[in-house]
């Protein structure tokens, strides 16, 4: 296969099913990754690129947020990381000719796989009102159009600014500043659909919205419980860490409705033993739990531990409970009252098995619980995670080696984006630090999260939507409602690397701003810039791309935001700082451009392209002509942030200085990340058993048991990832470990349910979701033409891929407290096709 994009979409009639794989990774995975890389990048670029993944002088893998180990292998990447890299480092390009050839209507007929396979975006494009095609636009005009529209709003809350979790710390920090400078906290992000439930539960109980373990803790744990996570596909490098723990004698318990390959057995391609001897048996115990049964499982463990304490003693860490926790007596009483038959019904697991799992926990000197989307995307996710914390607190498993909570993050910098202030409900401490640093007053009123943002667009309370990465239309629930909501808007803006459905479902006007990805060299101000990211365990490190960007006409995310800030807030040098004169807005750049000599013209072109030596001449002269801040922004009542936007654009270290002044834990930022070093962010529970909760203690909580009710003749559907996708980016059509090949419109159902419900294996059916709305009426949503695949899943539980099934997830079906869409528990029925 050559480096050509596909010309047609997936032919779903070609789907076929083979045996489920019992082993993850191994040599076939490596070969598969290399094949995809060669197709997209050719051999030379593949080798050059892949050898830089996660190296100390290289770039952070855009795949997942699992941390790197300190001692790196030559090839510190996994099959799916390699696919993520190939997707970005592809040699395919789509510029103005592509958009001239394909109308919006035609692009709308294609699926996300086809759209993504076309190549990297290279040029800013605009869709004028009523136009059938996008047309090219200059950067200046595009940014001015955005700034003018934002200025024209009656209220800054009419604008919504989404972030996906790949955005670097530097870009994220600048982006939230732009948004707060405008006067709104409307900063929904992918985290709202992802680990928001973890953040909510952990902040309440432990006083920090993050995990409390390091990679060394994972290696040192005696027991690792892995619940609601499929690391073989979604965090393959985690398997190496688990293997290491196992070699040191750790026990692993996998809790999942599906027997996922990586959890069963793992072949490490980096060790001879892994390849020759068939790898490591991963899970010592596999608990095939019902969807949504995890709260009951952890209540059962807690109950058993308390019973054993009464019976034989020596189970609880009394000192820890006395010194560091509150609410123990209430929890003990609630667990004493919890009936076993409820716990068994909710989990679908016999009491004997539940007790066996609990015994393993009892006998473990140090325990870590890891989880991902299987635990965060249910209505009762927050209480479920609180009950996990309860179990860990009983044995003092927080804040000592080899123990703690480990929410395994998704996007490679989703955690860092939050640290940088991408949050619709920012803390007062963060906002006042921001105010002081930039000489303005940030808005205090909370903004919209992702679901609230869709409601606001649907109800015409919002007029502008901008996305820093991601694929909002395909990633969010209730696809039809969301698409209609976006079409209500005046302007939609997407800062993206690749084409996706969010460029096709637009407001009346739409702008695409192509941007650099992790693998691209980022030259600003004549210097090669690096950015920083934070992994799942609070470790911050630098990332530096090395590839020549897809076109000369590209700006980094940081540069795009800095220029918008400049247009909106003008020359922002705070008088108190007496900083150097700065460029005020793009008009000034424009004036400078028209005065440039051919020599300067060349320098400028190079600077904004790929190999820039010097940008400063144009900038400085433009700065000379500058006047005060721009006027007419939506709300000037609280002033605008002051900063030297041009300087920030051309030296990201200056952004890091601002970050260090605003966000705790970043002192000596620059030197701590120098030469591949890592800055560990402070973590109270982990480092010192201090808990920033309401009462300063780690909190036991009492949570009423909940689990999904399966109505007669119905199934609970979880929507999950195949092995060949990165969220809405579809790499290919195979789910190799699950033995499903050549198509994605499949629904996995227990063979007994297939028969009982009156269907046949391989039958093509419609999936119809049923949801009782606030008015008491049952709403139906339909996804057509799915093939039934017999699969090992508990009775009453089904599974199908996201995003094809997002159309079934009701917008109002969200988790309590966190507001996360309930993507892992959708009530459906199967319907024969007429
Ligand atoms: N290759 C690749 N890597 C990725 C991604 C990707 O799409 N592709 N996405 C990234 C992102 S953003 C994220 S958030 C992570 C997602 O990583 P995961 O959370 O592993 O992703 P899902 O495919 O949603 O898998 C959910 C897992 O939980 C199980 N599960 C579902 N419901 C329940 C339940 O009620 N209880 C229990 N115990 N288990 C349940 C499912 O069977 C499945 O194994 O991966 C990140 N890494
Ligand atoms: N039904 C269902 N829905 C779900 C989930 C589920 O399990 N089930 N999972 C949820 C989860 S966990 C998440 S995190 C969300 C994901 O939601 P998003 O983060 O919004 O979606 P992605 O598919 O990761 O976004 C991919 C797009 O990001 C752009 N991109 C890639 N790299 C870069 C970059 O470096 N810079 C910029 N500017 N753009 C870039 C590309 O244009 C690409 O098309 O989906 C959620 N939706
Ligand atoms: Mo995620």
GROMACS .gro file of C-alpha atoms in nm, residues 497-729:
model
  233
  497UNK     CA    1  -0.433   1.869   1.290
  498UNK     CA    2  -0.667   1.641   1.097
  499UNK     CA    3  -1.006   1.666   0.933
  500UNK     CA    4  -1.297   1.524   1.129
  501UNK     CA    5  -1.673   1.550   1.156
  502UNK     CA    6  -1.653   1.869   1.360
  503UNK     CA    7  -1.530   2.049   1.050
  504UNK     CA    8  -1.830   1.929   0.857
  505UNK     CA    9  -2.109   1.998   1.106
  506UNK     CA   10  -2.069   2.371   1.156
  507UNK     CA   11  -2.225   2.699   1.253
  508UNK     CA   12  -2.337   2.943   0.983
  509UNK     CA   13  -1.974   3.038   0.935
  510UNK     CA   14  -1.683   2.809   1.015
  511UNK     CA   15  -1.308   2.843   1.035
  512UNK     CA   16  -1.043   2.571   1.033
  513UNK     CA   17  -0.704   2.663   1.176
  514UNK     CA   18  -0.442   2.394   1.101
  515UNK     CA   19  -0.187   2.349   1.374
  516UNK     CA   20   0.133   2.172   1.468
  517UNK     CA   21   0.116   1.839   1.648
  518UNK     CA   22   0.352   1.681   1.900
  519UNK     CA   23   0.580   1.536   1.636
  520UNK     CA   24   0.629   1.864   1.447
  521UNK     CA   25   0.926   2.093   1.495
  522UNK     CA   26   0.805   2.421   1.642
  523UNK     CA   27   1.022   2.716   1.549
  524UNK     CA   28   0.916   3.048   1.698
  525UNK     CA   29   1.119   3.361   1.737
  526UNK     CA   30   1.412   3.194   1.566
  527UNK     CA   31   1.430   2.926   1.831
  528UNK     CA   32   1.320   2.569   1.850
  529UNK     CA   33   1.049   2.565   2.115
  530UNK     CA   34   0.959   2.286   2.348
  531UNK     CA   35   0.633   2.237   2.530
  532UNK     CA   36   0.554   2.048   2.849
  533UNK     CA   37   0.298   1.787   2.945
  534UNK     CA   38   0.187   1.615   3.267
  535UNK     CA   39   0.131   1.241   3.277
  536UNK     CA   40  -0.121   1.039   3.472
  537UNK     CA   41   0.100   1.052   3.780
  538UNK     CA   42   0.166   1.424   3.807
  539UNK     CA   43   0.508   1.413   3.641
  540UNK     CA   44   0.573   1.709   3.409
  541UNK     CA   45   0.830   1.686   3.133
  542UNK     CA   46   0.925   1.850   2.806
  543UNK     CA   47   0.824   1.741   2.459
  544UNK     CA   48   0.994   1.852   2.142
  545UNK     CA   49   0.891   1.756   1.790
  546UNK     CA   50   1.151   1.709   1.517
  547UNK     CA   51   0.962   1.668   1.191
  548UNK     CA   52   0.932   1.943   0.934
  549UNK     CA   53   0.571   2.065   0.969
  550UNK     CA   54   0.318   1.968   0.700
  551UNK     CA   55   0.333   2.312   0.540
  552UNK     CA   56   0.506   2.644   0.582
  553UNK     CA   57   0.172   2.801   0.655
  554UNK     CA   58   0.126   2.656   1.000
  555UNK     CA   59   0.109   2.811   1.344
  556UNK     CA   60   0.145   2.636   1.675
  557UNK     CA   61  -0.147   2.635   1.917
  558UNK     CA   62   0.047   2.881   2.133
  559UNK     CA   63   0.101   3.121   1.842
  560UNK     CA   64  -0.265   3.109   1.740
  561UNK     CA   65  -0.379   3.192   2.092
  562UNK     CA   66  -0.115   3.460   2.148
  563UNK     CA   67  -0.220   3.637   1.830
  564UNK     CA   68  -0.585   3.622   1.928
  565UNK     CA   69  -0.492   3.766   2.268
  566UNK     CA   70  -0.302   4.041   2.094
  567UNK     CA   71  -0.602   4.125   1.875
  568UNK     CA   72  -0.845   4.119   2.164
  569UNK     CA   73  -0.644   4.267   2.447
  570UNK     CA   74  -0.393   4.476   2.258
  571UNK     CA   75  -0.045   4.550   2.375
  572UNK     CA   76  -0.064   4.408   2.715
  573UNK     CA   77   0.262   4.496   2.880
  574UNK     CA   78   0.159   4.580   3.231
  575UNK     CA   79   0.282   4.930   3.311
  576UNK     CA   80   0.419   4.809   3.643
  577UNK     CA   81   0.648   4.563   3.466
  578UNK     CA   82   0.779   4.828   3.232
  579UNK     CA   83   0.846   4.548   2.988
  580UNK     CA   84   0.966   4.595   2.633
  581UNK     CA   85   0.738   4.749   2.375
  582UNK     CA   86   0.521   4.482   2.223
  583UNK     CA   87   0.326   4.432   1.911
  584UNK     CA   88  -0.035   4.532   1.969
  585UNK     CA   89  -0.237   4.363   1.706
  586UNK     CA   90  -0.225   4.205   1.368
  587UNK     CA   91  -0.293   4.533   1.196
  588UNK     CA   92   0.044   4.642   1.322
  589UNK     CA   93   0.198   4.324   1.185
  590UNK     CA   94   0.026   4.401   0.860
  591UNK     CA   95   0.171   4.749   0.844
  592UNK     CA   96   0.510   4.604   0.915
  593UNK     CA   97   0.467   4.344   0.643
  594UNK     CA   98   0.398   4.602   0.378
  595UNK     CA   99   0.716   4.783   0.471
  596UNK     CA  100   0.938   4.477   0.461
  597UNK     CA  101   1.238   4.443   0.236
  598UNK     CA  102   1.263   4.128   0.023
  599UNK     CA  103   1.526   4.011   0.268
  600UNK     CA  104   1.287   4.054   0.562
  601UNK     CA  105   1.009   3.898   0.360
  602UNK     CA  106   1.215   3.583   0.329
  603UNK     CA  107   1.298   3.582   0.696
  604UNK     CA  108   0.932   3.624   0.779
  605UNK     CA  109   0.822   3.343   0.551
  606UNK     CA  110   1.075   3.111   0.702
  607UNK     CA  111   0.991   3.216   1.054
  608UNK     CA  112   0.626   3.136   1.006
  609UNK     CA  113   0.711   2.819   0.822
  610UNK     CA  114   0.954   2.564   0.938
  611UNK     CA  115   1.315   2.673   0.972
  612UNK     CA  116   1.303   3.020   1.121
  613UNK     CA  117   1.612   3.210   1.221
  614UNK     CA  118   1.479   3.562   1.295
  615UNK     CA  119   1.135   3.701   1.342
  616UNK     CA  120   1.225   3.987   1.566
  617UNK     CA  121   1.293   4.258   1.309
  618UNK     CA  122   0.938   4.263   1.180
  619UNK     CA  123   0.799   4.236   1.527
  620UNK     CA  124   0.998   4.512   1.684
  621UNK     CA  125   0.919   4.757   1.415
  622UNK     CA  126   0.554   4.673   1.429
  623UNK     CA  127   0.569   4.726   1.800
  624UNK     CA  128   0.701   5.075   1.751
  625UNK     CA  129   0.388   5.174   1.569
  626UNK     CA  130   0.159   5.031   1.830
  627UNK     CA  131  -0.089   5.218   2.039
  628UNK     CA  132  -0.286   5.116   2.348
  629UNK     CA  133  -0.510   4.817   2.403
  630UNK     CA  134  -0.781   4.728   2.155
  631UNK     CA  135  -1.124   4.855   2.245
  632UNK     CA  136  -1.475   4.725   2.217
  633UNK     CA  137  -1.430   4.386   2.379
  634UNK     CA  138  -1.747   4.237   2.524
  635UNK     CA  139  -1.687   4.338   2.881
  636UNK     CA  140  -1.421   4.583   2.983
  637UNK     CA  141  -1.556   4.616   3.335
  638UNK     CA  142  -1.283   4.401   3.483
  639UNK     CA  143  -1.001   4.501   3.254
  640UNK     CA  144  -0.802   4.282   3.021
  641UNK     CA  145  -0.500   4.065   3.095
  642UNK     CA  146  -0.170   4.236   3.035
  643UNK     CA  147   0.118   4.047   2.885
  644UNK     CA  148   0.371   4.082   2.611
  645UNK     CA  149   0.185   3.854   2.373
  646UNK     CA  150   0.446   3.866   2.099
  647UNK     CA  151   0.722   3.780   2.338
  648UNK     CA  152   0.519   3.487   2.471
  649UNK     CA  153   0.460   3.364   2.117
  650UNK     CA  154   0.828   3.359   2.040
  651UNK     CA  155   0.959   3.222   2.368
  652UNK     CA  156   0.752   2.961   2.545
  653UNK     CA  157   0.986   2.976   2.845
  654UNK     CA  158   0.823   3.311   2.923
  655UNK     CA  159   0.486   3.137   2.938
  656UNK     CA  160   0.638   2.888   3.180
  657UNK     CA  161   0.748   3.177   3.400
  658UNK     CA  162   0.388   3.298   3.417
  659UNK     CA  163   0.271   2.944   3.491
  660UNK     CA  164   0.521   2.915   3.773
  661UNK     CA  165   0.386   3.240   3.919
  662UNK     CA  166   0.024   3.125   3.906
  663UNK     CA  167   0.014   2.748   3.956
  664UNK     CA  168   0.160   2.597   4.276
  665UNK     CA  169   0.435   2.339   4.232
  666UNK     CA  170   0.610   2.487   3.929
  667UNK     CA  171   0.894   2.669   4.104
  668UNK     CA  172   1.217   2.640   3.900
  669UNK     CA  173   1.005   2.505   3.616
  670UNK     CA  174   1.262   2.569   3.345
  671UNK     CA  175   1.557   2.403   3.512
  672UNK     CA  176   1.350   2.114   3.643
  673UNK     CA  177   1.241   2.012   3.292
  674UNK     CA  178   1.578   2.077   3.133
  675UNK     CA  179   1.769   1.789   2.971
  676UNK     CA  180   1.486   1.541   2.991
  677UNK     CA  181   1.432   1.587   3.363
  678UNK     CA  182   1.095   1.555   3.527
  679UNK     CA  183   0.916   1.795   3.758
  680UNK     CA  184   0.704   1.606   4.008
  681UNK     CA  185   0.403   1.810   4.111
  682UNK     CA  186   0.329   1.813   4.482
  683UNK     CA  187   0.060   1.569   4.594
  684UNK     CA  188  -0.055   1.609   4.955
  685UNK     CA  189  -0.204   1.263   5.009
  686UNK     CA  190   0.091   1.089   4.844
  687UNK     CA  191   0.376   1.296   4.985
  688UNK     CA  192   0.263   1.374   5.337
  689UNK     CA  193  -0.078   1.227   5.405
  690UNK     CA  194  -0.227   1.574   5.407
  691UNK     CA  195  -0.577   1.610   5.275
  692UNK     CA  196  -0.720   1.939   5.150
  693UNK     CA  197  -1.078   1.836   5.221
  694UNK     CA  198  -1.349   2.021   5.410
  695UNK     CA  199  -1.225   1.885   5.745
  696UNK     CA  200  -0.859   1.830   5.655
  697UNK     CA  201  -0.900   1.451   5.676
  698UNK     CA  202  -0.935   1.175   5.423
  699UNK     CA  203  -1.305   1.110   5.430
  700UNK     CA  204  -1.493   0.785   5.463
  701UNK     CA  205  -1.829   0.830   5.294
  702UNK     CA  206  -2.159   0.644   5.310
  703UNK     CA  207  -2.300   0.577   4.964
  704UNK     CA  208  -2.634   0.417   4.887
  705UNK     CA  209  -2.581   0.114   4.664
  706UNK     CA  210  -2.680   0.171   4.303
  707UNK     CA  211  -2.656  -0.041   3.992
  708UNK     CA  212  -2.828  -0.036   3.653
  709UNK     CA  213  -3.172  -0.187   3.632
  710UNK     CA  214  -3.221  -0.396   3.318
  711UNK     CA  215  -3.585  -0.383   3.206
  712UNK     CA  216  -3.742  -0.702   3.069
  713UNK     CA  217  -3.627  -0.787   2.718
  714UNK     CA  218  -3.365  -0.512   2.721
  715UNK     CA  219  -2.985  -0.496   2.746
  716UNK     CA  220  -2.744  -0.251   2.904
  717UNK     CA  221  -2.501  -0.133   2.639
  718UNK     CA  222  -2.149  -0.009   2.705
  719UNK     CA  223  -1.985   0.198   2.430
  720UNK     CA  224  -1.613   0.132   2.412
  721UNK     CA  225  -1.300   0.150   2.200
  722UNK     CA  226  -1.183  -0.107   1.946
  723UNK     CA  227  -0.815  -0.188   1.909
  724UNK     CA  228  -0.793   0.021   1.591
  725UNK     CA  229  -0.903   0.365   1.699
  726UNK     CA  230  -0.799   0.662   1.902
  727UNK     CA  231  -1.127   0.798   2.032
  728UNK     CA  232  -1.301   0.937   1.722
  729UNK     CA  233  -0.993   0.880   1.505
   0.00000   0.00000   0.00000
